[in-house]
Amino acid sequence: MCGIFCSFVKGSAACGEISKCRSSLQKRGPDVGSTHQVYVNGYTALFSGNILWTQGERPTSQPYVDRKGNILLWNGDAYSWNLTSYYQMNASIKDSDTKIISDFLCEGGSMELLMTSVHGPYSIIYYDCEQQVLWVGRDPIGRISLLWNISANKLIVTSVGHKDIADLEEVPAIGLFRFDLNACILEPQLYQWSHTRFDCNYNIPNELQYFKQTRVQHVTNPEDSILQQNDQLNMSELLLHQEFCKNVSNLIHYLSQSVEKRTTINPKACKMCEFKCDHAKIAILFSGGIDSALLALFASKYVESDEPIDLLNVSFERPANSGNFECPDRQTCLNTLEELKTLCPTRRWNLIKIDISSVELQQKRFDTIRHLIYPLKTVLDDSLGCSLWFASRGLGKCNGKSYKTPARVLLSGMGADELLGGYTRYRKILQRHGWQSLNEELDKDFSKIPSRNLGRDNRVCCDHGRQLRTPYLDENFVEFIRGLSPWQRCWPKEPYPINLGEKLLLRLAAFKMGLINAACLPKRALQFGSRIANKKENGSDLSDRL
């Protein structure tokens, strides 16, 4: 993960706002950092990059300036490339993805071709020196944070902001933005992802296809489902039916591939060590629920057998009961841990119990977390942002002793609920309006993930110099799941209860993999499972604590 910053200011003075967020940028990328300043057509341009090493033989400093004077700031993980054989042959396995991308563009490669060919999460800032053009964008799922402020004579683009930097907004994850620095004002053109259909005021010269056209892979009718015909089936029985058997196998295949990439593309040294070590390299945000339990089980398949896997579980002090850190997620994670130990008896699991007092919560929220959550500002943003910040810090007790995870990579179950129908409100939508309305709601929730969740979550988790990776949002997994009808993903209707109907396909996969108990756990939101949220508050209201 990286902290990247770019500004273009009319005149000879450089942008001063970087001083307000420099500390947060450095914490995102603690291994290498530098800045570069150029003058472009009356603008003073400042580029700054801070790097967390996760790919290549060694860290690659940014901003990365090529022999032609082009400047790249790249924050991401390129897991695969669909480029021509010429460019693939010239990319060494020892090269970081930063160098591969820069070399491709320096040799005349197209930005549009490149960004439709990369599989993996990213945000990018690229200055084309010859064309005097600036490219800015996030990957089509919006997994990496990027904020901006655009005015007539000033542009700021940054991974993370500060409440004292006015009018920052999330860069929409709807395409690549192109700024012509020869124009009179800084106004972007949008090269829009073809799968997005947002009304906007940008000039759109071209569309870019990233995902295949979403279509149902096998036309089915919910009335023909075995679930419609029989209301007494359990998971063992459902797995015997062809209707679910193939889809469950495919889900396991794609999720396994996704976790493999996200656990094996990683330096062999942890954050504390310079050379290969046997400390934990992978940590999992672990509630003990089905999403994180499956990630842990798959991770154990690919993490080296002599390395532990850290499981991070957070709990907050109950305001009315000082010193009491009991919460629903703590007991759930203990139960699921026993199930993991049975399935993976030789794996060393480090369960990190992270107990946060009310005093520390208030202090860290005011000093740090509110600036990371910004520009978001609701009660829900506050509770989720704080929960994720403390969990990803990884500081707590392991086997009764103080412990801080040395892992560079965090795995999170983000996206599973939106893709597989995990929210309880889906049951009401189906009951009142039918399957078509539920399908539309699933599509809408998926399209809102970048602005509603992912940017914020990326900012708070990466503040500890760790790479947040989200296996459920892998491109191949997303394409497979979104190619299914909603009733092939979930069945949120009576008489099937919420611990079966919601995320049914995922539950069947967990059951098949041996997570018998975790497969039947009901959905519990992080803010309630960790006891940070007050149920009397409305999550969509503005928070007076931020």
PDB file of N, CA and C in Angstrom, residues 22-77:
ATOM      1  N   ARG A  22       0.722  14.879   5.390  1.00  0.00           N
ATOM      2  CA  ARG A  22       1.984  14.179   5.164  1.00  0.00           C
ATOM      3  C   ARG A  22       2.167  13.003   6.129  1.00  0.00           C
ATOM      4  N   SER A  23       1.819  13.190   7.396  1.00  0.00           N
ATOM      5  CA  SER A  23       1.995  12.122   8.380  1.00  0.00           C
ATOM      6  C   SER A  23       1.162  10.898   8.008  1.00  0.00           C
ATOM      7  N   SER A  24      -0.072  11.105   7.580  1.00  0.00           N
ATOM      8  CA  SER A  24      -0.930   9.985   7.196  1.00  0.00           C
ATOM      9  C   SER A  24      -0.420   9.302   5.941  1.00  0.00           C
ATOM     10  N   LEU A  25       0.113  10.073   5.005  1.00  0.00           N
ATOM     11  CA  LEU A  25       0.691   9.489   3.794  1.00  0.00           C
ATOM     12  C   LEU A  25       1.898   8.623   4.137  1.00  0.00           C
ATOM     13  N   GLN A  26       2.718   9.094   5.064  1.00  0.00           N
ATOM     14  CA  GLN A  26       3.911   8.344   5.452  1.00  0.00           C
ATOM     15  C   GLN A  26       3.555   7.063   6.190  1.00  0.00           C
ATOM     16  N   LYS A  27       2.498   7.091   6.989  1.00  0.00           N
ATOM     17  CA  LYS A  27       2.101   5.883   7.713  1.00  0.00           C
ATOM     18  C   LYS A  27       1.562   4.819   6.767  1.00  0.00           C
ATOM     19  N   ARG A  28       0.939   5.230   5.665  1.00  0.00           N
ATOM     20  CA  ARG A  28       0.474   4.267   4.665  1.00  0.00           C
ATOM     21  C   ARG A  28       1.648   3.593   3.960  1.00  0.00           C
ATOM     22  N   GLY A  29       2.738   4.330   3.783  1.00  0.00           N
ATOM     23  CA  GLY A  29       3.896   3.788   3.081  1.00  0.00           C
ATOM     24  C   GLY A  29       5.169   4.055   3.843  1.00  0.00           C
ATOM     25  N   PRO A  30       5.469   3.235   4.851  1.00  0.00           N
ATOM     26  CA  PRO A  30       6.591   3.533   5.750  1.00  0.00           C
ATOM     27  C   PRO A  30       7.966   3.123   5.241  1.00  0.00           C
ATOM     28  N   ASP A  31       8.056   2.419   4.093  1.00  0.00           N
ATOM     29  CA  ASP A  31       9.346   1.847   3.688  1.00  0.00           C
ATOM     30  C   ASP A  31      10.221   2.819   2.893  1.00  0.00           C
ATOM     31  N   VAL A  32       9.629   3.532   1.938  1.00  0.00           N
ATOM     32  CA  VAL A  32      10.385   4.455   1.079  1.00  0.00           C
ATOM     33  C   VAL A  32       9.491   5.662   0.793  1.00  0.00           C
ATOM     34  N   GLY A  33      10.083   6.854   0.748  1.00  0.00           N
ATOM     35  CA  GLY A  33       9.300   8.041   0.422  1.00  0.00           C
ATOM     36  C   GLY A  33      10.142   9.109  -0.247  1.00  0.00           C
ATOM     37  N   SER A  34       9.537   9.855  -1.186  1.00  0.00           N
ATOM     38  CA  SER A  34      10.237  10.965  -1.826  1.00  0.00           C
ATOM     39  C   SER A  34       9.219  11.899  -2.475  1.00  0.00           C
ATOM     40  N   THR A  35       9.701  13.058  -2.922  1.00  0.00           N
ATOM     41  CA  THR A  35       8.858  14.028  -3.628  1.00  0.00           C
ATOM     42  C   THR A  35       9.562  14.474  -4.901  1.00  0.00           C
ATOM     43  N   HIS A  36       8.771  15.028  -5.810  1.00  0.00           N
ATOM     44  CA  HIS A  36       9.316  15.520  -7.084  1.00  0.00           C
ATOM     45  C   HIS A  36       8.464  16.707  -7.514  1.00  0.00           C
ATOM     46  N   GLN A  37       9.132  17.778  -7.933  1.00  0.00           N
ATOM     47  CA  GLN A  37       8.421  18.995  -8.324  1.00  0.00           C
ATOM     48  C   GLN A  37       8.799  19.391  -9.744  1.00  0.00           C
ATOM     49  N   VAL A  38       7.796  19.749 -10.547  1.00  0.00           N
ATOM     50  CA  VAL A  38       8.028  20.209 -11.910  1.00  0.00           C
ATOM     51  C   VAL A  38       7.128  21.411 -12.170  1.00  0.00           C
ATOM     52  N   TYR A  39       7.459  22.120 -13.261  1.00  0.00           N
ATOM     53  CA  TYR A  39       6.647  23.269 -13.681  1.00  0.00           C
ATOM     54  C   TYR A  39       6.053  22.954 -15.043  1.00  0.00           C
ATOM     55  N   VAL A  40       4.743  23.073 -15.144  1.00  0.00           N
ATOM     56  CA  VAL A  40       4.023  22.656 -16.345  1.00  0.00           C
ATOM     57  C   VAL A  40       3.071  23.755 -16.777  1.00  0.00           C
ATOM     58  N   ASN A  41       3.417  24.438 -17.850  1.00  0.00           N
ATOM     59  CA  ASN A  41       2.480  25.363 -18.474  1.00  0.00           C
ATOM     60  C   ASN A  41       1.852  26.341 -17.472  1.00  0.00           C
ATOM     61  N   GLY A  42       2.690  26.918 -16.623  1.00  0.00           N
ATOM     62  CA  GLY A  42       2.206  27.898 -15.652  1.00  0.00           C
ATOM     63  C   GLY A  42       1.770  27.306 -14.324  1.00  0.00           C
ATOM     64  N   TYR A  43       1.814  25.980 -14.196  1.00  0.00           N
ATOM     65  CA  TYR A  43       1.456  25.317 -12.940  1.00  0.00           C
ATOM     66  C   TYR A  43       2.716  24.831 -12.221  1.00  0.00           C
ATOM     67  N   THR A  44       2.684  24.909 -10.899  1.00  0.00           N
ATOM     68  CA  THR A  44       3.683  24.230 -10.076  1.00  0.00           C
ATOM     69  C   THR A  44       3.089  22.893  -9.655  1.00  0.00           C
ATOM     70  N   ALA A  45       3.736  21.826 -10.089  1.00  0.00           N
ATOM     71  CA  ALA A  45       3.221  20.477  -9.827  1.00  0.00           C
ATOM     72  C   ALA A  45       4.092  19.790  -8.800  1.00  0.00           C
ATOM     73  N   LEU A  46       3.460  19.225  -7.793  1.00  0.00           N
ATOM     74  CA  LEU A  46       4.159  18.498  -6.737  1.00  0.00           C
ATOM     75  C   LEU A  46       3.659  17.058  -6.714  1.00  0.00           C
ATOM     76  N   PHE A  47       4.586  16.117  -6.730  1.00  0.00           N
ATOM     77  CA  PHE A  47       4.262  14.699  -6.647  1.00  0.00           C
ATOM     78  C   PHE A  47       4.966  14.123  -5.420  1.00  0.00           C
ATOM     79  N   SER A  48       4.251  13.348  -4.625  1.00  0.00           N
ATOM     80  CA  SER A  48       4.838  12.744  -3.429  1.00  0.00           C
ATOM     81  C   SER A  48       4.355  11.303  -3.318  1.00  0.00           C
ATOM     82  N   GLY A  49       5.280  10.400  -2.982  1.00  0.00           N
ATOM     83  CA  GLY A  49       4.927   8.995  -2.829  1.00  0.00           C
ATOM     84  C   GLY A  49       5.594   8.384  -1.608  1.00  0.00           C
ATOM     85  N   ASN A  50       4.832   7.611  -0.858  1.00  0.00           N
ATOM     86  CA  ASN A  50       5.355   6.856   0.285  1.00  0.00           C
ATOM     87  C   ASN A  50       4.943   5.403   0.102  1.00  0.00           C
ATOM     88  N   ILE A  51       5.902   4.483   0.177  1.00  0.00           N
ATOM     89  CA  ILE A  51       5.713   3.123  -0.306  1.00  0.00           C
ATOM     90  C   ILE A  51       5.742   2.105   0.825  1.00  0.00           C
ATOM     91  N   LEU A  52       4.774   1.189   0.785  1.00  0.00           N
ATOM     92  CA  LEU A  52       4.832  -0.048   1.555  1.00  0.00           C
ATOM     93  C   LEU A  52       5.207  -1.154   0.583  1.00  0.00           C
ATOM     94  N   TRP A  53       6.291  -1.825   0.852  1.00  0.00           N
ATOM     95  CA  TRP A  53       6.801  -2.847  -0.072  1.00  0.00           C
ATOM     96  C   TRP A  53       5.938  -4.105   0.005  1.00  0.00           C
ATOM     97  N   THR A  54       5.323  -4.490  -1.129  1.00  0.00           N
ATOM     98  CA  THR A  54       4.538  -5.734  -1.184  1.00  0.00           C
ATOM     99  C   THR A  54       4.824  -6.543  -2.442  1.00  0.00           C
ATOM    100  N   GLN A  55       5.486  -5.975  -3.459  1.00  0.00           N
ATOM    101  CA  GLN A  55       5.774  -6.721  -4.683  1.00  0.00           C
ATOM    102  C   GLN A  55       7.167  -6.367  -5.181  1.00  0.00           C
ATOM    103  N   GLY A  56       7.742  -7.292  -5.965  1.00  0.00           N
ATOM    104  CA  GLY A  56       9.075  -7.076  -6.515  1.00  0.00           C
ATOM    105  C   GLY A  56      10.157  -7.537  -5.553  1.00  0.00           C
ATOM    106  N   GLU A  57      11.388  -7.545  -6.084  1.00  0.00           N
ATOM    107  CA  GLU A  57      12.533  -8.024  -5.284  1.00  0.00           C
ATOM    108  C   GLU A  57      12.906  -7.045  -4.187  1.00  0.00           C
ATOM    109  N   ARG A  58      12.611  -5.757  -4.416  1.00  0.00           N
ATOM    110  CA  ARG A  58      12.921  -4.721  -3.437  1.00  0.00           C
ATOM    111  C   ARG A  58      11.943  -3.565  -3.644  1.00  0.00           C
ATOM    112  N   PRO A  59      11.815  -2.667  -2.684  1.00  0.00           N
ATOM    113  CA  PRO A  59      10.901  -1.530  -2.847  1.00  0.00           C
ATOM    114  C   PRO A  59      11.315  -0.637  -4.012  1.00  0.00           C
ATOM    115  N   THR A  60      10.336  -0.105  -4.724  1.00  0.00           N
ATOM    116  CA  THR A  60      10.575   0.836  -5.823  1.00  0.00           C
ATOM    117  C   THR A  60      10.120   2.218  -5.383  1.00  0.00           C
ATOM    118  N   SER A  61      11.032   3.154  -5.382  1.00  0.00           N
ATOM    119  CA  SER A  61      10.712   4.503  -4.912  1.00  0.00           C
ATOM    120  C   SER A  61       9.719   5.194  -5.840  1.00  0.00           C
ATOM    121  N   GLN A  62       8.852   5.978  -5.263  1.00  0.00           N
ATOM    122  CA  GLN A  62       7.930   6.828  -6.018  1.00  0.00           C
ATOM    123  C   GLN A  62       8.002   8.241  -5.449  1.00  0.00           C
ATOM    124  N   PRO A  63       7.710   9.240  -6.303  1.00  0.00           N
ATOM    125  CA  PRO A  63       7.257   9.184  -7.686  1.00  0.00           C
ATOM    126  C   PRO A  63       8.313   8.513  -8.578  1.00  0.00           C
ATOM    127  N   TYR A  64       7.824   7.703  -9.527  1.00  0.00           N
ATOM    128  CA  TYR A  64       8.711   7.004 -10.450  1.00  0.00           C
ATOM    129  C   TYR A  64       8.788   7.826 -11.736  1.00  0.00           C
ATOM    130  N   VAL A  65       9.974   8.386 -12.007  1.00  0.00           N
ATOM    131  CA  VAL A  65      10.164   9.263 -13.165  1.00  0.00           C
ATOM    132  C   VAL A  65      10.958   8.498 -14.222  1.00  0.00           C
ATOM    133  N   ASP A  66      10.381   8.351 -15.423  1.00  0.00           N
ATOM    134  CA  ASP A  66      11.072   7.586 -16.470  1.00  0.00           C
ATOM    135  C   ASP A  66      12.013   8.497 -17.256  1.00  0.00           C
ATOM    136  N   ARG A  67      12.690   7.929 -18.250  1.00  0.00           N
ATOM    137  CA  ARG A  67      13.708   8.669 -19.011  1.00  0.00           C
ATOM    138  C   ARG A  67      13.127   9.810 -19.836  1.00  0.00           C
ATOM    139  N   LYS A  68      11.807   9.805 -20.063  1.00  0.00           N
ATOM    140  CA  LYS A  68      11.171  10.874 -20.836  1.00  0.00           C
ATOM    141  C   LYS A  68      10.593  11.975 -19.946  1.00  0.00           C
ATOM    142  N   GLY A  69      10.689  11.794 -18.647  1.00  0.00           N
ATOM    143  CA  GLY A  69      10.144  12.785 -17.732  1.00  0.00           C
ATOM    144  C   GLY A  69       8.704  12.522 -17.318  1.00  0.00           C
ATOM    145  N   ASN A  70       8.120  11.388 -17.759  1.00  0.00           N
ATOM    146  CA  ASN A  70       6.781  11.021 -17.290  1.00  0.00           C
ATOM    147  C   ASN A  70       6.855  10.612 -15.817  1.00  0.00           C
ATOM    148  N   ILE A  71       5.805  10.888 -15.085  1.00  0.00           N
ATOM    149  CA  ILE A  71       5.815  10.674 -13.629  1.00  0.00           C
ATOM    150  C   ILE A  71       4.644   9.781 -13.237  1.00  0.00           C
ATOM    151  N   LEU A  72       4.954   8.703 -12.520  1.00  0.00           N
ATOM    152  CA  LEU A  72       3.937   7.744 -12.094  1.00  0.00           C
ATOM    153  C   LEU A  72       3.857   7.679 -10.573  1.00  0.00           C
ATOM    154  N   LEU A  73       2.636   7.769 -10.070  1.00  0.00           N
ATOM    155  CA  LEU A  73       2.312   7.424  -8.691  1.00  0.00           C
ATOM    156  C   LEU A  73       1.301   6.282  -8.760  1.00  0.00           C
ATOM    157  N   TRP A  74       1.687   5.130  -8.244  1.00  0.00           N
ATOM    158  CA  TRP A  74       0.878   3.920  -8.354  1.00  0.00           C
ATOM    159  C   TRP A  74       0.658   3.337  -6.970  1.00  0.00           C
ATOM    160  N   ASN A  75      -0.582   3.159  -6.606  1.00  0.00           N
ATOM    161  CA  ASN A  75      -0.928   2.570  -5.316  1.00  0.00           C
ATOM    162  C   ASN A  75      -1.820   1.369  -5.595  1.00  0.00           C
ATOM    163  N   GLY A  76      -1.233   0.177  -5.598  1.00  0.00           N
ATOM    164  CA  GLY A  76      -2.070  -0.967  -5.926  1.00  0.00           C
ATOM    165  C   GLY A  76      -1.318  -2.272  -5.995  1.00  0.00           C
ATOM    166  N   ASP A  77      -2.068  -3.305  -6.347  1.00  0.00           N
ATOM    167  CA  ASP A  77      -1.543  -4.653  -6.552  1.00  0.00           C
ATOM    168  C   ASP A  77      -1.991  -5.132  -7.925  1.00  0.00           C
TER     169      ASP A  77
END
